[in-house]
Coordinates of C-alpha atoms and ligand atoms in Angstrom, one line a residue:
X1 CA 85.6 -3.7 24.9
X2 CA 88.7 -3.8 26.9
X3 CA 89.6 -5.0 30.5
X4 CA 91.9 -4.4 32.7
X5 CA 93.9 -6.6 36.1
X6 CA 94.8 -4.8 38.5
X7 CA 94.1 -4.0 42.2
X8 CA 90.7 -2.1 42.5
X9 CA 89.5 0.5 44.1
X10 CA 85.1 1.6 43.7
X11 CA 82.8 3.0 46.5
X12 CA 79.2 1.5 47.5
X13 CA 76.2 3.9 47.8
X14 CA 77.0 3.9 51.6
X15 CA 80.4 5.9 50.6
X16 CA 82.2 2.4 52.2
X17 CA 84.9 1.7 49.7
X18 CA 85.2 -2.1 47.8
X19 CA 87.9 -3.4 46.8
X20 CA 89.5 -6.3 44.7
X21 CA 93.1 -7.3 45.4
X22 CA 93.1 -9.1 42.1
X23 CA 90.5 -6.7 40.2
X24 CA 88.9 -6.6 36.7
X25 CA 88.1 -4.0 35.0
X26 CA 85.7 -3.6 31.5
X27 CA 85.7 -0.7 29.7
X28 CA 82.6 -0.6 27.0
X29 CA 80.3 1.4 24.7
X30 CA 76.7 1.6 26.2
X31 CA 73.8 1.9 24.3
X32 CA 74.8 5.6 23.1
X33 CA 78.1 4.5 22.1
X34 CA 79.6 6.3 24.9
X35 CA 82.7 4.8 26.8
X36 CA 81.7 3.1 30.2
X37 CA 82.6 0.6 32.8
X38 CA 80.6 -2.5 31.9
X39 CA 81.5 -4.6 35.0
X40 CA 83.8 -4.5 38.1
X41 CA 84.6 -7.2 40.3
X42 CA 87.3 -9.8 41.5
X43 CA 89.3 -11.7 38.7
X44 CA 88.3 -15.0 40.2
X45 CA 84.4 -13.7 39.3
X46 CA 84.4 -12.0 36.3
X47 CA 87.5 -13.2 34.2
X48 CA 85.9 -16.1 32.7
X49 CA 82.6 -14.3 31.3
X50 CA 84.6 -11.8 29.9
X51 CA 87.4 -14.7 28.0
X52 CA 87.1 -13.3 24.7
X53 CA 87.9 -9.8 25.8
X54 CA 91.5 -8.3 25.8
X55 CA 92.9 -7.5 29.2
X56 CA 95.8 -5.6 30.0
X57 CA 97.8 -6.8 33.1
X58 CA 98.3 -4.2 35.6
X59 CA 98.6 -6.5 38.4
X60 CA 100.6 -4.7 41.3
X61 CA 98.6 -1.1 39.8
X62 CA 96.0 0.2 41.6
X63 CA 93.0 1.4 39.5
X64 CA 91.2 3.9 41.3
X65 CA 88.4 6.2 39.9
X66 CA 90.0 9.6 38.1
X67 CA 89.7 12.2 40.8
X68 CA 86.9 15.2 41.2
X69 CA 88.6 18.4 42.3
X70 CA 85.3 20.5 43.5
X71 CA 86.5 23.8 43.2
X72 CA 89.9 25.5 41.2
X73 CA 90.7 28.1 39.1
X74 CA 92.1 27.3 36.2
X75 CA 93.3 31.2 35.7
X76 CA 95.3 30.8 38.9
X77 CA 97.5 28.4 37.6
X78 CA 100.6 31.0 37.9
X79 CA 99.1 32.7 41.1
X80 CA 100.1 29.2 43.3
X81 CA 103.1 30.3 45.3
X82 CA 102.0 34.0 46.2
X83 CA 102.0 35.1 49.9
X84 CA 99.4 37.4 51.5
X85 CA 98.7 38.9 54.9
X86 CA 95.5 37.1 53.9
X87 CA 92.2 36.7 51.1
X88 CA 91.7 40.4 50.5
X89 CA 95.4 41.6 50.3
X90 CA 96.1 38.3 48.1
X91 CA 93.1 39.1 45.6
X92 CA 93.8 42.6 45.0
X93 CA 98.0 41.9 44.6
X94 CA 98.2 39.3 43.0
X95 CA 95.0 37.8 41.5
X96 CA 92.4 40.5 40.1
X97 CA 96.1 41.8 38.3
X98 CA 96.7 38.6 37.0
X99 CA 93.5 37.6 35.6
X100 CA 93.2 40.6 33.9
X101 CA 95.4 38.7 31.0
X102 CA 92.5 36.1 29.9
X103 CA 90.7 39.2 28.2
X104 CA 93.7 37.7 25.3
X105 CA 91.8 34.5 24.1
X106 CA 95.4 33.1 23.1
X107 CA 97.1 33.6 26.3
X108 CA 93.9 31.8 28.2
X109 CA 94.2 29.0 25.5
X110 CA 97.8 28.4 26.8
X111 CA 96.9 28.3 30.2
X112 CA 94.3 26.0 29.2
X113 CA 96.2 23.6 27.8
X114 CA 98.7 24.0 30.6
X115 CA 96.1 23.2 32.9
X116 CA 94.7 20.0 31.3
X117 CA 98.3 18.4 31.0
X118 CA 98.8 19.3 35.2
X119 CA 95.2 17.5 35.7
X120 CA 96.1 14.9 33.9
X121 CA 99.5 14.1 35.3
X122 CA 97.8 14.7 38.8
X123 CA 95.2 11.8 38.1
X124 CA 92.1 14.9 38.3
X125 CA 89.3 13.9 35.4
X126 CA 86.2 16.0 36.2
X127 CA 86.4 19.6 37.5
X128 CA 84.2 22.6 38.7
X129 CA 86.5 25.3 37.7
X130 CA 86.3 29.2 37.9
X131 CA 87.3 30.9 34.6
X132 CA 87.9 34.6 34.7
X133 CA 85.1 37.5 34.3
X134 CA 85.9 37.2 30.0
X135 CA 84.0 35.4 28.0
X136 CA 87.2 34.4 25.9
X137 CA 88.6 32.2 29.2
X138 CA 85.5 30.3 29.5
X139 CA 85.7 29.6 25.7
X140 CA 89.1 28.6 25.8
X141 CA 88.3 26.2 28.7
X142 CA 85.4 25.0 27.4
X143 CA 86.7 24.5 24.0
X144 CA 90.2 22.7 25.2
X145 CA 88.0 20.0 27.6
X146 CA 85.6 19.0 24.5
X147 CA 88.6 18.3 22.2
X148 CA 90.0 16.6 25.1
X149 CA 86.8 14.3 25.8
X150 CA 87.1 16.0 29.4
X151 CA 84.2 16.3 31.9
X152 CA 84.1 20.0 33.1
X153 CA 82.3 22.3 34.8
X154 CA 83.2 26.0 34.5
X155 CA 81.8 29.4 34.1
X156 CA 82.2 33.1 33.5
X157 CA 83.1 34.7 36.7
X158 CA 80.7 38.2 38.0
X159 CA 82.2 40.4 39.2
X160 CA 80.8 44.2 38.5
X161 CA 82.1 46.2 41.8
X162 CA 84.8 46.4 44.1
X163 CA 87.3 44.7 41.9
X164 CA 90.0 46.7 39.3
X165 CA 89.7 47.8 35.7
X166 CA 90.7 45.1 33.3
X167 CA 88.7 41.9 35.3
X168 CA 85.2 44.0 36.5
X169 CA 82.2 42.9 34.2
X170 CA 79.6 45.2 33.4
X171 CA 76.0 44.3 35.4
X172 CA 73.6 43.8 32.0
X173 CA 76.1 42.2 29.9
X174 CA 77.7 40.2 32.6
X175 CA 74.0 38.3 32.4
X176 CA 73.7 38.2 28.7
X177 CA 77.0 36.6 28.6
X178 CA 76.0 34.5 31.0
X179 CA 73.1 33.0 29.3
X180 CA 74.9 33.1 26.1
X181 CA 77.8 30.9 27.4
X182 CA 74.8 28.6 28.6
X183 CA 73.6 27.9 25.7
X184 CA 76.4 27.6 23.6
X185 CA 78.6 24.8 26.5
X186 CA 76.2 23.5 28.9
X187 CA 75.3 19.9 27.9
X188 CA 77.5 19.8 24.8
X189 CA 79.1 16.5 25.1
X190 CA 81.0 16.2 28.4
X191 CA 80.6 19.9 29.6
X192 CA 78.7 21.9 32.0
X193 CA 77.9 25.6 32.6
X194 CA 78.1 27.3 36.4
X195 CA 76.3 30.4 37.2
X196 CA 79.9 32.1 39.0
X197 CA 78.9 34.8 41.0
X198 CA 82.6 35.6 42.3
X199 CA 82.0 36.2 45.9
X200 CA 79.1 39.0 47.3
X201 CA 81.7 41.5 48.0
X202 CA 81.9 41.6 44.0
X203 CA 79.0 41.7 42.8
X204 CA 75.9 44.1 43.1
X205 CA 72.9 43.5 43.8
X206 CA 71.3 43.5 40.7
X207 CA 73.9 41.2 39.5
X208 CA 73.0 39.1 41.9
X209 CA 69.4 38.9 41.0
X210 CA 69.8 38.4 37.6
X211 CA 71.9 35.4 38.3
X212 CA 69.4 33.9 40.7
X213 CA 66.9 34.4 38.1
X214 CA 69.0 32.5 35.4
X215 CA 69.7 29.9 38.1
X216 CA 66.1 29.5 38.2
X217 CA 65.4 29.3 34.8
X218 CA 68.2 26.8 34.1
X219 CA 67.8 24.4 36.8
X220 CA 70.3 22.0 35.3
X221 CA 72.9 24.4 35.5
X222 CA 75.7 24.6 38.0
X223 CA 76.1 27.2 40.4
X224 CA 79.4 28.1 42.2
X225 CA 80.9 30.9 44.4
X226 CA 83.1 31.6 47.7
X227 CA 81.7 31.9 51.4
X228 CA 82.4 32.2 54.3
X229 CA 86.3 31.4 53.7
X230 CA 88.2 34.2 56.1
X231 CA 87.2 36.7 58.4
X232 CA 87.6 40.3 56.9
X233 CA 85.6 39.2 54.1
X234 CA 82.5 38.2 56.5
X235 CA 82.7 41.5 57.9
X236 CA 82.8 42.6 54.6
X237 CA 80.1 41.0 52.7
X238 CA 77.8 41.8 55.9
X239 CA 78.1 45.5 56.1
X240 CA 77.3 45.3 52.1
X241 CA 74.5 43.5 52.7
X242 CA 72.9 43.9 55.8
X243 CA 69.6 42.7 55.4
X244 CA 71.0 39.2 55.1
X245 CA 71.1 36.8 58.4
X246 CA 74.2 35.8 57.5
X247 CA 77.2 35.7 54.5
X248 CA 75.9 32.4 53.6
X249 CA 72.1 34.0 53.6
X250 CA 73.2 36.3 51.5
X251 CA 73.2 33.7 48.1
X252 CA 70.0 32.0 50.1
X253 CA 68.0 35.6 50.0
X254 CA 69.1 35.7 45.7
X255 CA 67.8 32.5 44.7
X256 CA 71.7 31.3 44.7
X257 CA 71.3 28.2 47.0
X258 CA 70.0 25.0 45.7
X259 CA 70.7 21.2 44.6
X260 CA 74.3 21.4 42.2
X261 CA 75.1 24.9 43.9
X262 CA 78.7 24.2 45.7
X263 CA 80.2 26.7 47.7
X264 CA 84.0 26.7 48.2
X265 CA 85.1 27.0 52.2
X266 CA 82.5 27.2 54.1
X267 CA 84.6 27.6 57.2
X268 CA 83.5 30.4 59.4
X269 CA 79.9 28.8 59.6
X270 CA 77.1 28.3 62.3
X271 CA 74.5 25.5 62.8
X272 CA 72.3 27.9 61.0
X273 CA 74.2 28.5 58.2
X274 CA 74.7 24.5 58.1
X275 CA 71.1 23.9 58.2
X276 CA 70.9 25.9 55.5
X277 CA 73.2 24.1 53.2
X278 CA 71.3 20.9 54.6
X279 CA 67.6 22.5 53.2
X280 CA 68.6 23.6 50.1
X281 CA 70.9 20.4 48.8
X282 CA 73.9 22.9 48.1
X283 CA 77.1 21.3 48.6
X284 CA 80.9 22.6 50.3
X285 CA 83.9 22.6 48.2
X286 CA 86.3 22.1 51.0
X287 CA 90.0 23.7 50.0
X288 CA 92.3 22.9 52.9
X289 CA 95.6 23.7 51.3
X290 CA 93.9 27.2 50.2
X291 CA 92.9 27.3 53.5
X292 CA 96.5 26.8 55.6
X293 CA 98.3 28.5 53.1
X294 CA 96.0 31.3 53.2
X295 CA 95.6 31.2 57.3
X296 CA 91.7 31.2 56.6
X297 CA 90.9 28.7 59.2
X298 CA 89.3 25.3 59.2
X299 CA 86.8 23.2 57.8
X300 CA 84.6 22.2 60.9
X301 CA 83.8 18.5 60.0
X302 CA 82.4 17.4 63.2
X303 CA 80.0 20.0 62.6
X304 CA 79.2 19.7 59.1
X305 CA 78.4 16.2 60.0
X306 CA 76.3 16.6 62.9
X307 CA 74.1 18.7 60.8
X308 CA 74.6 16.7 57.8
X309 CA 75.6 18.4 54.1
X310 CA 77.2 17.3 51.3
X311 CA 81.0 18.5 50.9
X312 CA 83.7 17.2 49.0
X313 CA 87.7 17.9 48.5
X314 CA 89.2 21.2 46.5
X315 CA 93.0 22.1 45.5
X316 CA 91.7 26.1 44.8
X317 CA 94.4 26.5 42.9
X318 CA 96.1 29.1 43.1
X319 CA 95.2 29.6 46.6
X320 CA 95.7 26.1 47.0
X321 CA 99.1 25.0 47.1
X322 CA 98.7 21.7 44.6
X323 CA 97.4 20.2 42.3
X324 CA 97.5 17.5 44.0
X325 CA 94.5 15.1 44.9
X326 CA 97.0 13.4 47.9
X327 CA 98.0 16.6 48.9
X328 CA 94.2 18.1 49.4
X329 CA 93.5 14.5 51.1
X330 CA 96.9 15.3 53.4
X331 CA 95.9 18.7 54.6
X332 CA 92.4 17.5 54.9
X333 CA 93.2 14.8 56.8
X334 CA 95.5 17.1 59.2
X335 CA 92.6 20.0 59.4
X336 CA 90.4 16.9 60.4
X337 CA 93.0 16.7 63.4
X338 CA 92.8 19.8 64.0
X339 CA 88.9 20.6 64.0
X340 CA 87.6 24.3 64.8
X341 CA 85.4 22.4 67.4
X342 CA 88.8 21.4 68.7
X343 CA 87.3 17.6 68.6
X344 CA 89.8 16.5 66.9
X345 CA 88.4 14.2 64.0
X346 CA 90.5 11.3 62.7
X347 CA 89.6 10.8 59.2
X348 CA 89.9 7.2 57.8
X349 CA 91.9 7.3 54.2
X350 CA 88.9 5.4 52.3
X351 CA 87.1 8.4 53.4
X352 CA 89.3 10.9 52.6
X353 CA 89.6 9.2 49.0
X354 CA 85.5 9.2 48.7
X355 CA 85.3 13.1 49.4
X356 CA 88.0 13.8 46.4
X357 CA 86.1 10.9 44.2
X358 CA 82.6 9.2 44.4
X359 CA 81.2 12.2 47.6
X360 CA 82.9 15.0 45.0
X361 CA 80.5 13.2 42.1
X362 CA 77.6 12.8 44.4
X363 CA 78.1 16.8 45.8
X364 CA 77.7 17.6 41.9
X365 CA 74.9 15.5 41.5
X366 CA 76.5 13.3 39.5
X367 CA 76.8 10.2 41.5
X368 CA 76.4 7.5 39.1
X369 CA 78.4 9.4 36.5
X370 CA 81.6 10.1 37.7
X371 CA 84.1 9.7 40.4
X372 CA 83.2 5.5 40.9
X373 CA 83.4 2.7 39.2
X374 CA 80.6 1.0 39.4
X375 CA 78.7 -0.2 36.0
X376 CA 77.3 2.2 34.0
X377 CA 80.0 5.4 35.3
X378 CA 81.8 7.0 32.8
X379 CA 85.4 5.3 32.0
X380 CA 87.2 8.2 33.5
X381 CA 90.3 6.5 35.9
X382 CA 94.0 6.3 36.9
X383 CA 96.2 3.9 37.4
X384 CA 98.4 4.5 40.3
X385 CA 101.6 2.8 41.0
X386 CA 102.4 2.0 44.7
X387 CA 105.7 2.0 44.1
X388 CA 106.5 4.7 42.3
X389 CA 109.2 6.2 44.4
X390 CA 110.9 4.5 46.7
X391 CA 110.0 5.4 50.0
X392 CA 106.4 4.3 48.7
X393 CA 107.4 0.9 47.8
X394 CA 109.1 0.3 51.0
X395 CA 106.1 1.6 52.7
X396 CA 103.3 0.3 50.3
X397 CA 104.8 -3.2 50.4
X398 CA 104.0 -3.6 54.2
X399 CA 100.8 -2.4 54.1
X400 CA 98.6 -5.2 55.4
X401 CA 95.1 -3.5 55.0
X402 CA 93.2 -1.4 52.2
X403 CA 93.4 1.5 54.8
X404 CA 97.3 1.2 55.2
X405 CA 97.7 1.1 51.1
X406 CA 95.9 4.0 50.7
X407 CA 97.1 6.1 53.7
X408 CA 100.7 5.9 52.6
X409 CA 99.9 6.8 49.1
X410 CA 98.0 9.7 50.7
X411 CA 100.8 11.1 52.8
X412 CA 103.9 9.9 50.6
X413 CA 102.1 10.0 47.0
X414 CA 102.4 12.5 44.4
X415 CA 102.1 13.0 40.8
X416 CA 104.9 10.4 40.1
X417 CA 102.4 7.6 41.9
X418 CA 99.9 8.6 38.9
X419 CA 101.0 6.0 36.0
X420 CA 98.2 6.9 33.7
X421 CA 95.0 8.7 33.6
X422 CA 92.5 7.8 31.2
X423 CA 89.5 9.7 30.4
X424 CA 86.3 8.5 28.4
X425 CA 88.3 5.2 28.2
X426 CA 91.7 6.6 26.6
Ligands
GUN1 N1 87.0 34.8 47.1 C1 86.8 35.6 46.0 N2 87.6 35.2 45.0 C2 88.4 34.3 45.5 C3 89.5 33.5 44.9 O1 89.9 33.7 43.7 N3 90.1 32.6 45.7 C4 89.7 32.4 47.0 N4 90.3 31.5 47.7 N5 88.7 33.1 47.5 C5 88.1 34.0 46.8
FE2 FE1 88.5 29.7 45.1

């Protein structure tokens, strides 16, 4: 066992944060042997049952749950940085060309690594992440987390039309690799398999189908894609699908929509298209940097709450601009201002730090597991330090509520503010 002093940041069931100015932290096996928080609380409450334990004094730290990014490519690591008219322009330019490389199972292996070490130093500790449409990315990605102790989520992307030579999949063995990569990742240790259909545009309908029907016979397993994220692409996946109500109704009408099925954007929706999300239990990856950098448009809030579905915060790297978990919360915060519905949300920090932490984990479906700190989550955390630059430490040291702390680090954090990042307790 090992504890730590420090300020401390955890979330109640409600999504309300709690915090411990003078904080302890205990780090454990549980029963399994696997590294967990064992208690959380004020100093003043828990320091003398745990005397005999050794604590490490943090005190003017924050310790704050690792972060949850919902939704990035790991193969777009290099693509961050490249300017488009727009989605479509930007995937055929730039992206489909560049992932075309991860067919070299060394070349993904150094992105992977690459990757991890920006995570890391970025304070990110579980992640739904595309891979590219070869089996050799998902393997290095899959195969760099597990030596890391990492929780990840990733899958092999489908793609079998409308994309170039060199990243389109073939329909039969798209599926076959599919349910291959299932069974050789998902559940192994800290990792999870997605069913990644890429977007509809991309894939046929057979394709389609076939993942719907291993979605169905692998309930456990994640399922990710893109909708509803810019406006050509609506009209697109429409006129290729016309039998659907809507984009959205598109993954509804292929078995594609259900509990741990998390679409990224979700912008250009109706109260349809929300009620949808709503029934089925899928949740929204929201990707605001991705979103203002590729003039998409804007995550409605107000409406996604009036409806009421699950949706946490996204970098999208390499449409995304960072990685960055106070960046996304930034840009969140200022498409909050912003609104489609022109209401012009104000978004309270604690909440903007629950939808990139414990709402990411609960959008997952794994509240409880990750993305808290609460007894009994895994001992995945950072340790960020107010007063790492400073501007912050000018502006951190006024801050006379838990909402002033954390705004500043929000809008005047960075990767600098991350002091350390531990994952399964190291
Ligand atoms: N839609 C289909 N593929 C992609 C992608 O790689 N990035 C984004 N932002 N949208 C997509
Ligand atoms: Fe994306």
């Amino acid at each position: 066992m090992k504890a730590y002093r420090a300020q401390l940041l955890r979330f109640d069931d409600d999504g309300q944060p709690l915090y411990d100015s003078d904080g302890l932290l205990v780090v454990g096996p549980d029963a399994q042997g696997r590294p967990v928080v064992r208690a959380a609380g004020a100093w003043q409450a828990l320091g003398s049952r745990f005397a005999g334990v050794a604590v490490e004094d943090l005190r003017g730290c924050l310790i704050a749950p690792g972060f949850v990014d919902l939704h990035i490519h790991y193969p777009q690591t290099d693509v961050i940085g490249s300017p488009a008219e727009g989605l479509l322009p930007w995937l055929a330019d730039y992206t489909f060309p560049h992932e075309a490389r991860f067919a070299d199972a060394d070349y993904a292996a150094e992105v992977a690594r690459f990757f991890f070490n920006e995570l890391d130093r970025h304070g990110v500790t579980t992640a739904l992440a595309f891979s590219t449409s070869h089996v050799a990315s998902v393997d290095a990605l899959m195969g760099e987390a597990r030596a890391r102790g990492r929780r990840l989520v990733t899958g092999k992307c489908l793609m079998d039309r409308h994309c170039p030579d060199g990243v389109r999949d073939d329909t039969e063995q798209s599926l076959i690799d599919t349910e291959d990569l299932i069974r050789r990742w998902h559940g192994v240790e800290r990792l999870g398999y997605a069913i990644t259909p890429r977007f509809a545009p991309s894939c046929s309908e057979p394709q389609l189908a076939g993942a719907g029907e291993l979605a169905q016979k692998y309930p456990d397993v994640w399922i990710q894609s893109h909708v509803a994220e810019n406006l050509d692409e609506i009209r697109w996946a429409r006129s290729l699908f016309p039998r659907s109500s809507s984009y959205l109704a598109i993954y509804d009408d292929f078995g594609l929509m259900r509990e741990r099925a998390i679409y990224a954007h979700c912008i250009h929706f109706d109260d349809d298209d929300r009620a949808r999300m709503r029934a089925t239990g899928a949740a929204a990856a929201v990707c605001p940097t991705s979103n203002l950098f590729l003039g998409s448009g804007f995550f409605d809030y107000a409406g996604a709450n009036r409806v009421g579905f699950r949706y946490g915060l996204a970098s999208d790297v390499g449409g995304g601009t960072s990685f960055s978990p106070f960046q996304t919360m930034l840009a969140a915060y200022q498409v909050g201002r912003e609104g489609q519905s022109k209401a012009g949300l104000c978004l309270a920090p604690a909440q903007l730090w629950w939808q990139h932490t414990a709402g990411a984990a609960a959008a997952l479906g794994l509240d409880g597991v990750v993305g808290n700190l609460q007894p009994g989550c895994e001992a995945d955390f950072v340790v960020i330090d107010p007063r790492a630059t400073p501007m912050l430490e000018r502006k951190t040291t006024q801050a006379d509520s838990l909402d002033e702390l954390l705004f500043a680090l929000i809008v005047l954090g960075d990767d600098r503010a991350i002091q350390r990042t531990v994952i399964a307790g190291r």
